[in-house]
C-alpha positions as MATLAB code, in Angstrom:
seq = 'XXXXXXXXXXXXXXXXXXXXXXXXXXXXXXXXXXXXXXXXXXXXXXXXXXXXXXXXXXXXXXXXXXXXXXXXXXXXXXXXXXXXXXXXXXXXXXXXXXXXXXXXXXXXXXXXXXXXXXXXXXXXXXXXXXXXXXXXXXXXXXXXXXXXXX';
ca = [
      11.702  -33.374  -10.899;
      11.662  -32.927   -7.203;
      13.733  -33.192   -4.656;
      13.331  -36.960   -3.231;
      14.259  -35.848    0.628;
      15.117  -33.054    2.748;
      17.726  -34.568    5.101;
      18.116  -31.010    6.664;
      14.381  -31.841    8.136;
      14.423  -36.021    8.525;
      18.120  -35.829   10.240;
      18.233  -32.131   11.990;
      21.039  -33.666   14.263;
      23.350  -35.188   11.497;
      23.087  -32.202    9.334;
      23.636  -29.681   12.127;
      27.000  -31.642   12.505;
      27.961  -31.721    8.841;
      27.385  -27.669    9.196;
      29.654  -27.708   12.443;
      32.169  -29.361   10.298;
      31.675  -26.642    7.534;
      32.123  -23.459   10.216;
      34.972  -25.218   11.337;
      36.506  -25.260    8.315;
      35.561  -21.724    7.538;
      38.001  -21.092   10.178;
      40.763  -23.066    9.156;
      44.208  -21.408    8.138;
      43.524  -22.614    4.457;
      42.825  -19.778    2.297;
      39.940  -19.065    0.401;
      41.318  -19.935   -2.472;
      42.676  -22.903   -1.532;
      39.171  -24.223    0.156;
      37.337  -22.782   -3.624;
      39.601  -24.885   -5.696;
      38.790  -28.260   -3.684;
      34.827  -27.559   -3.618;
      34.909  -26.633   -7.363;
      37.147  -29.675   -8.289;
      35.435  -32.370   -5.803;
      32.177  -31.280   -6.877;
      33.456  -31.985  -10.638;
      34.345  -34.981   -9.985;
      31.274  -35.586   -8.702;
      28.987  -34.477  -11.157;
      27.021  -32.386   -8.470;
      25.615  -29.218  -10.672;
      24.158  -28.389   -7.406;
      27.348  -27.752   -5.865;
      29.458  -26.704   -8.896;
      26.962  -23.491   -9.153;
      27.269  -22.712   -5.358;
      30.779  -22.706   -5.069;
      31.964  -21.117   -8.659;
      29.983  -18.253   -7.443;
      31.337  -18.140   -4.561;
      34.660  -18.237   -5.843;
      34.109  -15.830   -8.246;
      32.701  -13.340   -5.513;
      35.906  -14.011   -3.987;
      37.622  -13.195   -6.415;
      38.746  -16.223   -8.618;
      39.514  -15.563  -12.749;
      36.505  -17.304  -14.638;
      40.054  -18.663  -17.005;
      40.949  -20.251  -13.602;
      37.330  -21.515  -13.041;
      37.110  -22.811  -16.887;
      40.581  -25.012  -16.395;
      39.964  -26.568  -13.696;
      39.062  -29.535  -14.954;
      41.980  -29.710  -16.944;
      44.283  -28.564  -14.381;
      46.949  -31.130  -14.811;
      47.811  -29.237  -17.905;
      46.576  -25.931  -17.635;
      49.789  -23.286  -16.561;
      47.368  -21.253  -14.925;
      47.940  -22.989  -11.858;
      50.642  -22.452   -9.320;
      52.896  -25.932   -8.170;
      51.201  -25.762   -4.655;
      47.731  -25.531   -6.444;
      48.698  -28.490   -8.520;
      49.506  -30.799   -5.272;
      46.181  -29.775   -3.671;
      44.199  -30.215   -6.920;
      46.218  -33.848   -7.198;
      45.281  -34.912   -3.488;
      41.844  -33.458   -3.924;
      41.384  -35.601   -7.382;
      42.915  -38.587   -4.824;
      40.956  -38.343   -1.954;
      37.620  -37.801   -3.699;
      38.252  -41.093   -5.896;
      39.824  -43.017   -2.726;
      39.021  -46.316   -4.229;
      41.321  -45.926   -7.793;
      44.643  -45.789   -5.412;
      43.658  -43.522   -2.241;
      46.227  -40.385   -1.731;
      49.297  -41.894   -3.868;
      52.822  -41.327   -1.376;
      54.032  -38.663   -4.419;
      50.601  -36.201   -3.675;
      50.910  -36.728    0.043;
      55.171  -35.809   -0.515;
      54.314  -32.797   -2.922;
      51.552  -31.316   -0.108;
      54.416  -31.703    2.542;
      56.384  -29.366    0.075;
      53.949  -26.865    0.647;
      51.810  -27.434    3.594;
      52.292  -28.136    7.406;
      50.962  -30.869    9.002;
      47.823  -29.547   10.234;
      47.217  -27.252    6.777;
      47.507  -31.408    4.878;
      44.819  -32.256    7.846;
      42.689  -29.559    6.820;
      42.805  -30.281    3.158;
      41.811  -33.745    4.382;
      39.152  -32.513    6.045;
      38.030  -30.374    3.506;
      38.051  -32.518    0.349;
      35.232  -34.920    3.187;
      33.519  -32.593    3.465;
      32.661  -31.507    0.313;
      32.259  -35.108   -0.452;
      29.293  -35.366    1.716;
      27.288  -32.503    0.446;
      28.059  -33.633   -2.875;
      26.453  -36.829   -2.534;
      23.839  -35.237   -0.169;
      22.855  -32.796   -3.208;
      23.297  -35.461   -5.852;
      20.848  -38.179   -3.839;
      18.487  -36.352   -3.106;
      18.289  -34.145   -6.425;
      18.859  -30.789   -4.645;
      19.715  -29.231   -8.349;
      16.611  -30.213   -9.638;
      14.467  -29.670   -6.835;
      15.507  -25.650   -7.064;
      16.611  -24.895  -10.653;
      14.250  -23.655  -12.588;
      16.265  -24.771  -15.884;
      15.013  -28.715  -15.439;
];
């Protein structure tokens, strides 16, 4: 298979923004960690293999436990996971299925526990953002258009 389009080339101006949004974000008080665990989990969600290869090895470079990285999708029961992990995990689950019941008052209360203001507006942020190159890669079968698996 190959990839259908390259939006990079047909929409230079919309994906220059969507990498503005990224740099900004690489800037953000959120930690590393933090910013790993929502691309990893978002792009789970997603089914984006694109995405889920990017940013596990990029989490792994930065120095995230492959155990860690193998639970995620079961984080809800996995004690490998700290409390504040948990709530961002929950409002990233949340936000990247919006439609089920958006971000429920409990996540939004149990970030608050753990996060300012701006840090929750961030994670917001964040969790978008990953949802558009998720369904960027996934449309326009980025994964297949560079692995040399399928």
């Amino acid at each position: 298979m190959k990839q259908r389009l390259n939006i990079q080339e047909l929409e230079p101006n919309a994906y220059k923004a969507i990498l503005e949004i990224s740099k900004y974000l690489g800037e953000t008080a959120l930690s590393n960690n933090s910013k790993n665990l929502i691309k990893i989990r978002a792009s789970q969600i997603n089914t984006c293999a694109y995405c889920i290869e990017m940013h596990t090895a990029e989490a792994l470079k930065n120095g995230e436990k492959q155990n860690r990285i193998f639970a995620l999708s079961a984080w809800k029961e996995s004690p490998l996971f700290s409390e504040k992990e948990k709530a961002l995990l929950a409002a990233t689950d949340e936000i990247t299925q919006i439609s089920n019941n958006g971000l429920t008052e409990d996540t939004f209360q149990k970030l608050k526990e753990y996060f300012t203001d701006n840090e929750i507006a961030q994670i917001i942020i964040q969790i978008g953002e990953i949802n558009i190159w998720n369904r960027i890669a996934i449309s326009t079968q980025m994964f297949h258009a560079t692995s040399n698996v399928l």
